[in-house]
Coordinates of C-alpha atoms and ligand atoms in Angstrom, one line a residue:
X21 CA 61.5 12.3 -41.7
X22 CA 61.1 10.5 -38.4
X23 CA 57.1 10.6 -39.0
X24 CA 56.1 9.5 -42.5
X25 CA 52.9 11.7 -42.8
X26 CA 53.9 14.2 -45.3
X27 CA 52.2 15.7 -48.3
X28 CA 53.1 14.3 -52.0
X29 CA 53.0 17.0 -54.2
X30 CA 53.2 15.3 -57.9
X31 CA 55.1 18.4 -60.6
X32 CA 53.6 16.0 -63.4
X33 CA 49.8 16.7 -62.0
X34 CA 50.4 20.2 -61.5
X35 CA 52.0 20.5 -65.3
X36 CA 48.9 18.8 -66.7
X37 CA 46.5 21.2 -65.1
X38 CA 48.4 24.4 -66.6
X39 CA 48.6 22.1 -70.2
X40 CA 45.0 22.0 -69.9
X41 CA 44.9 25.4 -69.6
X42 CA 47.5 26.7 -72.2
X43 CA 46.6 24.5 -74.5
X44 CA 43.1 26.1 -74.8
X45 CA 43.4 29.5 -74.1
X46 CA 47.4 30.0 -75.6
X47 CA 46.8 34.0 -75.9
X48 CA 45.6 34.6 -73.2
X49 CA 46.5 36.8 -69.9
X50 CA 46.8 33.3 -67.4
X51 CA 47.9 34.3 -63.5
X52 CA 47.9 31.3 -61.6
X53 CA 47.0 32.3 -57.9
X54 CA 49.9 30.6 -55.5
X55 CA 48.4 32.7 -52.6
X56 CA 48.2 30.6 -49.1
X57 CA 51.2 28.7 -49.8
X58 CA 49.6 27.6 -53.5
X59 CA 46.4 26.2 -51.9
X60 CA 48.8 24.0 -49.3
X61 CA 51.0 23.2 -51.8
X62 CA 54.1 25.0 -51.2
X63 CA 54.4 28.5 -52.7
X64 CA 57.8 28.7 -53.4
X65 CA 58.6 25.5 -55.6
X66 CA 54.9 25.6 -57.2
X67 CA 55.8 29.2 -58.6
X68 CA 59.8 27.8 -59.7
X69 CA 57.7 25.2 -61.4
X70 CA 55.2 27.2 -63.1
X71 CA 57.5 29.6 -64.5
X72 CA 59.5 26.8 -65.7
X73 CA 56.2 25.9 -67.7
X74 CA 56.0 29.6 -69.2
X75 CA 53.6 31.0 -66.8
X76 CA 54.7 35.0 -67.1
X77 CA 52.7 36.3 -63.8
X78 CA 51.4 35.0 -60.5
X79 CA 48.7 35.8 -58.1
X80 CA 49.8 36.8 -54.3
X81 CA 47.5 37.6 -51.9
X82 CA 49.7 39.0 -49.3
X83 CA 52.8 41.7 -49.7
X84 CA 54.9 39.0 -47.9
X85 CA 53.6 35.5 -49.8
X86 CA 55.2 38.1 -52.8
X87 CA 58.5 38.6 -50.9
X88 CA 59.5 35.4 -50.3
X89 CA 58.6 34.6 -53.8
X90 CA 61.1 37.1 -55.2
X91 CA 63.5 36.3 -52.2
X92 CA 63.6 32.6 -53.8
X93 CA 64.4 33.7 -57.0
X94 CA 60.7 33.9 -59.0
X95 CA 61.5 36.1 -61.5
X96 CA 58.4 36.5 -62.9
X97 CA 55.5 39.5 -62.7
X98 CA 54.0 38.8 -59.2
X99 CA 50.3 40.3 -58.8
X100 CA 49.5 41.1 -54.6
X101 CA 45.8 41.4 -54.6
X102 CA 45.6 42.3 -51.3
X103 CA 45.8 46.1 -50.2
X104 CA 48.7 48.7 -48.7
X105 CA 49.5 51.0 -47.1
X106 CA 53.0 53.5 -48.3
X107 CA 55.5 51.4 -46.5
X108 CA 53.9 48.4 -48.3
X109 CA 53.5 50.1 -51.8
X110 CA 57.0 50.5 -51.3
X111 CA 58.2 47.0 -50.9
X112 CA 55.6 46.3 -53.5
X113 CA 57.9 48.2 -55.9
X114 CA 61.1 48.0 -54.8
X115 CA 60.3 44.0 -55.3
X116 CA 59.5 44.6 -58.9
X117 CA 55.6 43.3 -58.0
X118 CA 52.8 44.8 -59.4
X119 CA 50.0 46.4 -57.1
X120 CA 46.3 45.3 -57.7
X121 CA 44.9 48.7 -56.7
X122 CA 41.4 48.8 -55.0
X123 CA 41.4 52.3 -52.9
X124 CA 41.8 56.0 -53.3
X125 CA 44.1 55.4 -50.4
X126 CA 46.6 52.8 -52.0
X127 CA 46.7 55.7 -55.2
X128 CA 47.8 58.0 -52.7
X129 CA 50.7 55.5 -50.9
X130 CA 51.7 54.1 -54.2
X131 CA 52.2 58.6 -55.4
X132 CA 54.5 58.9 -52.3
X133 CA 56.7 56.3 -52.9
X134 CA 57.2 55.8 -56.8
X135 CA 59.8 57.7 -58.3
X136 CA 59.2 56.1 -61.8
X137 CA 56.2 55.3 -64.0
X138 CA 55.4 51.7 -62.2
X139 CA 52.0 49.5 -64.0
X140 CA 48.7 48.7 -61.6
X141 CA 45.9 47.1 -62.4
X142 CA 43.1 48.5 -61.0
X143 CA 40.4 46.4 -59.0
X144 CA 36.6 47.0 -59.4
X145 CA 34.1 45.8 -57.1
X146 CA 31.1 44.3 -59.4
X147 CA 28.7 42.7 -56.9
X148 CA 31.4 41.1 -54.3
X149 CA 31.5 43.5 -51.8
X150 CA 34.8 42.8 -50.9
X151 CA 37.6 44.9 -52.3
X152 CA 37.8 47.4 -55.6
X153 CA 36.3 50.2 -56.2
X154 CA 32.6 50.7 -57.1
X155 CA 31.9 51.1 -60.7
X156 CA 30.2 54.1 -60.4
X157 CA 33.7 55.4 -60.0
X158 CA 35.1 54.4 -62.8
X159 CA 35.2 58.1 -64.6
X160 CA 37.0 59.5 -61.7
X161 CA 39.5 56.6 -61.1
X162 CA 40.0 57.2 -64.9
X163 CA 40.2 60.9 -64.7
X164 CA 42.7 60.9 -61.4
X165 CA 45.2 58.3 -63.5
X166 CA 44.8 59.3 -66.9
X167 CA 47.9 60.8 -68.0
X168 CA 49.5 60.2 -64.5
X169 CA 53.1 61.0 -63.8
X170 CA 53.8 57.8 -62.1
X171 CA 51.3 55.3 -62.6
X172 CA 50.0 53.3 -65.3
X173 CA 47.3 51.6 -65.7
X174 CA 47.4 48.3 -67.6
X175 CA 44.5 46.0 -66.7
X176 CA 41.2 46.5 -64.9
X177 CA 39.7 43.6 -62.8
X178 CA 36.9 41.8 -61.0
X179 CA 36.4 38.8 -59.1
X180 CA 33.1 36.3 -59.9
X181 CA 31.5 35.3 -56.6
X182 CA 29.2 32.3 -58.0
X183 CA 31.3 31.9 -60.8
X184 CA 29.2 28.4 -61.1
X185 CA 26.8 30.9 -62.8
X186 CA 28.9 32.0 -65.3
X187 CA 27.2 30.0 -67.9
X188 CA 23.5 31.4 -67.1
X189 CA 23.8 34.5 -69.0
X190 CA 20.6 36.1 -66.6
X191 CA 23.1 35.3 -63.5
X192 CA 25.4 37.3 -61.1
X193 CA 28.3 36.2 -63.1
X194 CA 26.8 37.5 -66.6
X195 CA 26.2 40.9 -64.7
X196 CA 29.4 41.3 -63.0
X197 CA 31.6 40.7 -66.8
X198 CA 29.0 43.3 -68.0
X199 CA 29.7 45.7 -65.1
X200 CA 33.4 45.3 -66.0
X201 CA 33.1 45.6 -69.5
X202 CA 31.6 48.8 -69.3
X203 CA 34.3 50.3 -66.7
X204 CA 36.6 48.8 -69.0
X205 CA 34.6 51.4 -72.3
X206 CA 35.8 54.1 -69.7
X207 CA 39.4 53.4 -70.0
X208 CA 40.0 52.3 -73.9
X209 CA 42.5 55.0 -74.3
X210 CA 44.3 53.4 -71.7
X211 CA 44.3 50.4 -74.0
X212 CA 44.3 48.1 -70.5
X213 CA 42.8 44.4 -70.4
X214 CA 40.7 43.3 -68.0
X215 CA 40.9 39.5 -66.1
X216 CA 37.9 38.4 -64.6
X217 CA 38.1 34.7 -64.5
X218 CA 38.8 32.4 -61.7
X219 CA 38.1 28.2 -61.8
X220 CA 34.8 28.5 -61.9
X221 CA 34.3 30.9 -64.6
X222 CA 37.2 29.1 -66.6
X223 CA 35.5 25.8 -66.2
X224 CA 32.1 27.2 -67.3
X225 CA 34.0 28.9 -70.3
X226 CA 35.6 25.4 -71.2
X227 CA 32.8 23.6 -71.1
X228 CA 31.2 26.0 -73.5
X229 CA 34.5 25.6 -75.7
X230 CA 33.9 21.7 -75.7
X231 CA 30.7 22.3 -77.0
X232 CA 31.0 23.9 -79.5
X233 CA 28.7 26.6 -78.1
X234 CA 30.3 29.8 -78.3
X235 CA 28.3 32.9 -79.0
X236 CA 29.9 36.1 -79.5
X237 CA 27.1 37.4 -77.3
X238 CA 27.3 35.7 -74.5
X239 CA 28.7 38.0 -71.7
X240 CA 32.0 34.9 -71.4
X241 CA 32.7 36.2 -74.6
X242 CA 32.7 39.6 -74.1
X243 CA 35.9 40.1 -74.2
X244 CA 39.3 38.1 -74.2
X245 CA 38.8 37.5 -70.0
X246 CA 42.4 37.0 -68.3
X247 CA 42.2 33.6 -66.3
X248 CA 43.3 33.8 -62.7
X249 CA 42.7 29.9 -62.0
X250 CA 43.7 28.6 -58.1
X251 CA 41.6 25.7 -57.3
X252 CA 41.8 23.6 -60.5
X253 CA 45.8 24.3 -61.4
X254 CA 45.6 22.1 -58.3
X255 CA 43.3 19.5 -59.7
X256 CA 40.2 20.4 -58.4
X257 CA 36.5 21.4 -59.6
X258 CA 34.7 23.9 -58.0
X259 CA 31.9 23.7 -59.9
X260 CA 30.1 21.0 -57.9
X261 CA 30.0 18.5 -60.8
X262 CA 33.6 16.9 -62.8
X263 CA 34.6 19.6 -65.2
X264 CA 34.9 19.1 -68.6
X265 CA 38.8 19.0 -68.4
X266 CA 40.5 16.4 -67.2
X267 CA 42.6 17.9 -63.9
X268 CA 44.7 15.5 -61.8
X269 CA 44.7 16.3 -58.1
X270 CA 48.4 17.1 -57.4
X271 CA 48.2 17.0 -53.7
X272 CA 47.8 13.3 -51.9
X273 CA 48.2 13.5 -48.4
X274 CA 49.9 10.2 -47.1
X275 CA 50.8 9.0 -43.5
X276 CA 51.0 5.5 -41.9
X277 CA 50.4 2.9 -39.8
X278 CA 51.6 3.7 -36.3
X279 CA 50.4 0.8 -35.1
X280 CA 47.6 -1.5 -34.6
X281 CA 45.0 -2.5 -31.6
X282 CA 42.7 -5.8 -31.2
X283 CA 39.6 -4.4 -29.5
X284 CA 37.0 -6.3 -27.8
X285 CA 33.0 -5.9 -28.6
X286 CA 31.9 -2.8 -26.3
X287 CA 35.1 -1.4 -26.2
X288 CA 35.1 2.0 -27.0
X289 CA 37.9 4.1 -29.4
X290 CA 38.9 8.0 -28.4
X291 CA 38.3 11.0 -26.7
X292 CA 34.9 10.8 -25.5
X293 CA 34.1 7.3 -26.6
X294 CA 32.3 8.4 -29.4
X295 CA 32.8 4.9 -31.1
X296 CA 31.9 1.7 -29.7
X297 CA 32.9 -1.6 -31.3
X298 CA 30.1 -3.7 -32.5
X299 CA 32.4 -6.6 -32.9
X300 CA 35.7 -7.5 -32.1
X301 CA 37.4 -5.2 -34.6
X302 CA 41.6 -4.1 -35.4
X303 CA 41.8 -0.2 -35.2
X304 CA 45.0 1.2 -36.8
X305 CA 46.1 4.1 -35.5
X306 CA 47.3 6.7 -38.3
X307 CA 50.1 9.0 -37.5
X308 CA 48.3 12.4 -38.6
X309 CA 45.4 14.2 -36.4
X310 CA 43.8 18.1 -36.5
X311 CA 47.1 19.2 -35.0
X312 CA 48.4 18.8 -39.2
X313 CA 45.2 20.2 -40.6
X314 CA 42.9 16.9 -40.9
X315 CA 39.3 18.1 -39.4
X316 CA 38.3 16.9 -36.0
X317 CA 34.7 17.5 -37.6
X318 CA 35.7 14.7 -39.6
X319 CA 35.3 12.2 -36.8
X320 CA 33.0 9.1 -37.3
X321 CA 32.6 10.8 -40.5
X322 CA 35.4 10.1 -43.1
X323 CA 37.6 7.2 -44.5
X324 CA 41.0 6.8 -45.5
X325 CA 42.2 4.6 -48.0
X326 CA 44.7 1.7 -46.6
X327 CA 45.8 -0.9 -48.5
X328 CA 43.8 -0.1 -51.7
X329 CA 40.5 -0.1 -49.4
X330 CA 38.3 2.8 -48.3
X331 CA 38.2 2.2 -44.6
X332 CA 35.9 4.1 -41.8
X333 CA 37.8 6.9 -39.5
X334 CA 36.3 5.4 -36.4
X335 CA 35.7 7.9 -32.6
X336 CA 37.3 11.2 -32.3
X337 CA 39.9 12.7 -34.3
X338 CA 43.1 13.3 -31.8
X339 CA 45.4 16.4 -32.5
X340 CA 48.6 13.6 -33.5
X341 CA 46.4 10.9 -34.9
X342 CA 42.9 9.2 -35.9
X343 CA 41.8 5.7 -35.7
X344 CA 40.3 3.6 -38.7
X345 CA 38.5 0.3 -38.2
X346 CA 40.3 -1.8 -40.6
X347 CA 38.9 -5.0 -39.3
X348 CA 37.5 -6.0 -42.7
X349 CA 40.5 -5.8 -44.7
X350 CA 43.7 -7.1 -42.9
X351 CA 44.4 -11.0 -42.6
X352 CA 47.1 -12.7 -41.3
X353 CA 49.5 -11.7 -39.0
X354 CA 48.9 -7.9 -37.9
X355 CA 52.7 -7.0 -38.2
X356 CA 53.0 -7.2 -41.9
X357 CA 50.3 -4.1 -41.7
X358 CA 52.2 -2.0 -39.3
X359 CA 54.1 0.9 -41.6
X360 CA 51.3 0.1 -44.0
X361 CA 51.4 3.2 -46.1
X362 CA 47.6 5.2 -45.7
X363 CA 46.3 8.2 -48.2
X364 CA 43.9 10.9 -46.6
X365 CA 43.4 12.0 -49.7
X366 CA 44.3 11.4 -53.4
X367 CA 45.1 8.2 -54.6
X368 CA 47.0 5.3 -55.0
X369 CA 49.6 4.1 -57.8
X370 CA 46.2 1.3 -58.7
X371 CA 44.4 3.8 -59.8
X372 CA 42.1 4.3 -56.1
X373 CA 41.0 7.7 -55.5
X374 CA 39.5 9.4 -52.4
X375 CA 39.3 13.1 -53.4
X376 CA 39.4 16.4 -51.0
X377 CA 36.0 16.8 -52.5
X378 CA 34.4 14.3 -50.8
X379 CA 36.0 14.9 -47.5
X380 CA 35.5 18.7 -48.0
X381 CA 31.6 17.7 -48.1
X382 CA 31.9 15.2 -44.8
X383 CA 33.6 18.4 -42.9
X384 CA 31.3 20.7 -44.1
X385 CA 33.3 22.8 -46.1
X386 CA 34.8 23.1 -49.7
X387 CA 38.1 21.4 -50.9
X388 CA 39.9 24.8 -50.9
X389 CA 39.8 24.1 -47.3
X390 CA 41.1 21.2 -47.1
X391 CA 44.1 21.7 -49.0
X392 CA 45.0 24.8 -47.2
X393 CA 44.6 23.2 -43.5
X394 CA 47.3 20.9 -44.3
X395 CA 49.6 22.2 -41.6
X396 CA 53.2 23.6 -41.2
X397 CA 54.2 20.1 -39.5
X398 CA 53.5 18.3 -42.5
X399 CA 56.3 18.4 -44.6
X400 CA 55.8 18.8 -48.5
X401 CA 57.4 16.0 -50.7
X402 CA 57.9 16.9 -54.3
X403 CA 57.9 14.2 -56.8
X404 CA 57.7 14.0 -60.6
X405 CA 59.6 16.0 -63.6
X406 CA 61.4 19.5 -62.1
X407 CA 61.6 20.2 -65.5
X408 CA 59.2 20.1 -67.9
Ligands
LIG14 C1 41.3 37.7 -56.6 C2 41.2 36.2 -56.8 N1 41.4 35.8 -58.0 C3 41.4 34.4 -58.3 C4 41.2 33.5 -57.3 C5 41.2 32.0 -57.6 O1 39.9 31.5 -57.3 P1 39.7 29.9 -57.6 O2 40.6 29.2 -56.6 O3 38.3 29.7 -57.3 O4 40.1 29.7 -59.0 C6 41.0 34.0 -56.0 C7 40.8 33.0 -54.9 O5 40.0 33.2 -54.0 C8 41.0 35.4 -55.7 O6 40.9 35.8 -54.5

């Protein structure tokens, strides 16, 4: 690595998030989602990992993401959400995948290609508008695959779109698990389970749990609900306060000094001197810019943490690097700072934390973002146990 801006993926992190969840739902149907890379993360040894911790299924969304999972030796069930066409249900089998089904279409290419009985689960859409099919439908997607030569159905599912809700039993979420359970009446012979749950509704159904405050009625308790967590396996919340678990970001995104700048009062800092110095102040000059996925929106906005000390991004955000007034924080001689390590995000070995969270909000956006804009050119580093 000539450039030491890369992305510390900790195993540990990641293991302590899927603890979390095993240890509180042990029977349950849990697909981790490792679509877009694993959130940033790196597909490929996040699913290794995972299925070294027992995980028996992951979530795809694309045909290919699935591919180059089997082509690297996952071994487990891989789930691609997103639709097909015939020349795609066919890789989809041939790969030993499993189709999330959402249109009359994709029953049609998956009945010219399979030769043998081959599982689906079958999406309905309960309020997203996105993919599945309407729930209205449910008779006649039951009727067109009950008894089917080639196709079996083993598990019906939706997708929460405020699953922040999911505790408010008057709420979208509360009406979208109904909608489902009642498809899912349509197709008990079938004796298929439905999954429902992503981080949100998980956290909600946690925080519940901690509580003591289960009731068989509420609509979280419907049924045994198959967890599809992405965002907190990762070690975040997206429920807009710090879940009730304890997650542990596993991503901190690291880079460092390139080199440092004396600047005179009134000097200006970047593209479009959109910083001015109000003092004779050091700038150092970080080796990562929008060109590896940090926001340009982020200029004058964020800060970084360098040598234990939250520190302001200072003017524009360049596409190979950013600048940060460190003026308050180094002494002495300015060359024992230069390689001085700097986190983006995450934290430090002393325990000090700047989370995607908090950058996500200075951007305008949400942490998923974050983590997946962490570009190609940023390697990923993989530290902590392999195995478990
Ligand atoms: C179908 C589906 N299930 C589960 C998830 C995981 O969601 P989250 O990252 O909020 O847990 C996603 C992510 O967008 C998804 O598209």
């Amino acid at each position: 690595m000539f450039r030491k801006t890369f992305a510390e993926i900790n195993l540990d992190n990641l293991t302590h998030n899927i603890r979390v969840l095993q240890k509180a739902f042990p029977n349950r149907f849990l697909c981790p989602m490792v679509k877009a890379n694993a959130y940033g993360h790196g597909d490929v040894k996040l699913a290794l990992h995972l299925e070294k911790l027992g995980i028996k299924q992951l979530g795809v969304c694309l045909i290919e993401e699935g591919l180059l999972l089997r082509q690297s030796g996952v071994k487990v069930d891989i789930l691609v959400f997103r639709g097909f066409d015939a020349k795609g249900a066919k890789a989809i089998l041939d790969n030993n995948m499993t189709a999330v089904v959402s249109t009359w279409d994709q029953i049609e290419a998956l009945e010219q290609v399979a030769t043998k009985k081959v599982s689906v689960h079958v999406k309905f859409d309960t309020g997203m508008n996105r993919l599945g099919f309407r729930t209205e439908e449910a008779q006649k997607v039951f009727d067109r695959l009950n008894g089917h030569a080639h196709i079996e159905v083993k598990a019906l599912c939706t997708h929460l779109y405020i699953g922040e809700n999911a505790l408010e039993t008057d709420q979208t979420s509360a009406q979208q698990l109904h909608k489902l359970n009642k498809v899912s009446e349509v197709f008990k012979s079938m004796n298929v389970f439905c999954h429902a749950l992503n981080s949100s509704g998980i956290l909600n159904l946690l925080e519940m749990e901690q509580k003591g405050q289960q009731d068989k009625n509420h609509p979280l308790y419907l049924q045994n609900w198959g967890l599809r967590p992405g965002l907190m396996i990762y070690g975040y919340s997206s429920l807009g306060h710090p879940p009730v678990a304890s997650l542990k970001p596993v991503m901190n995104l690291k880079s460092v000094v390139n080199n440092l700048r004396e600047v005179k009062a009134g000097e200006t800092v970047s593209y479009g001197a959109k910083w001015t110095a109000k003092r004779d102040s050091v700038i150092a000059v970080i080796s990562i810019g929008y060109g590896d996925g940090y926001h340009r929106l982020l200029s004058n906005q964020a800060h970084v943490l360098f040598a234990g000390h939250k520190v302001p991004v200072v003017g524009t955000v360049c596409m190979d690097y950013l600048m940060v007034d460190v003026t308050d924080v180094v002494k002495g001689d300015l060359k024992l700072y230069k390689d001085q390590e700097v986190i983006l995000f995450g934290g430090d070995l002393k325990g000090h934390e700047l989370s995607a969270d908090e950058l996500a909000r200075q951007a305008h956006t949400i942490s998923y973002e974050m983590l997946t804009s962490v570009g190609e050119r940023v390697p990923r580093v993989y530290i902590g146990k392999e195995t478990p």
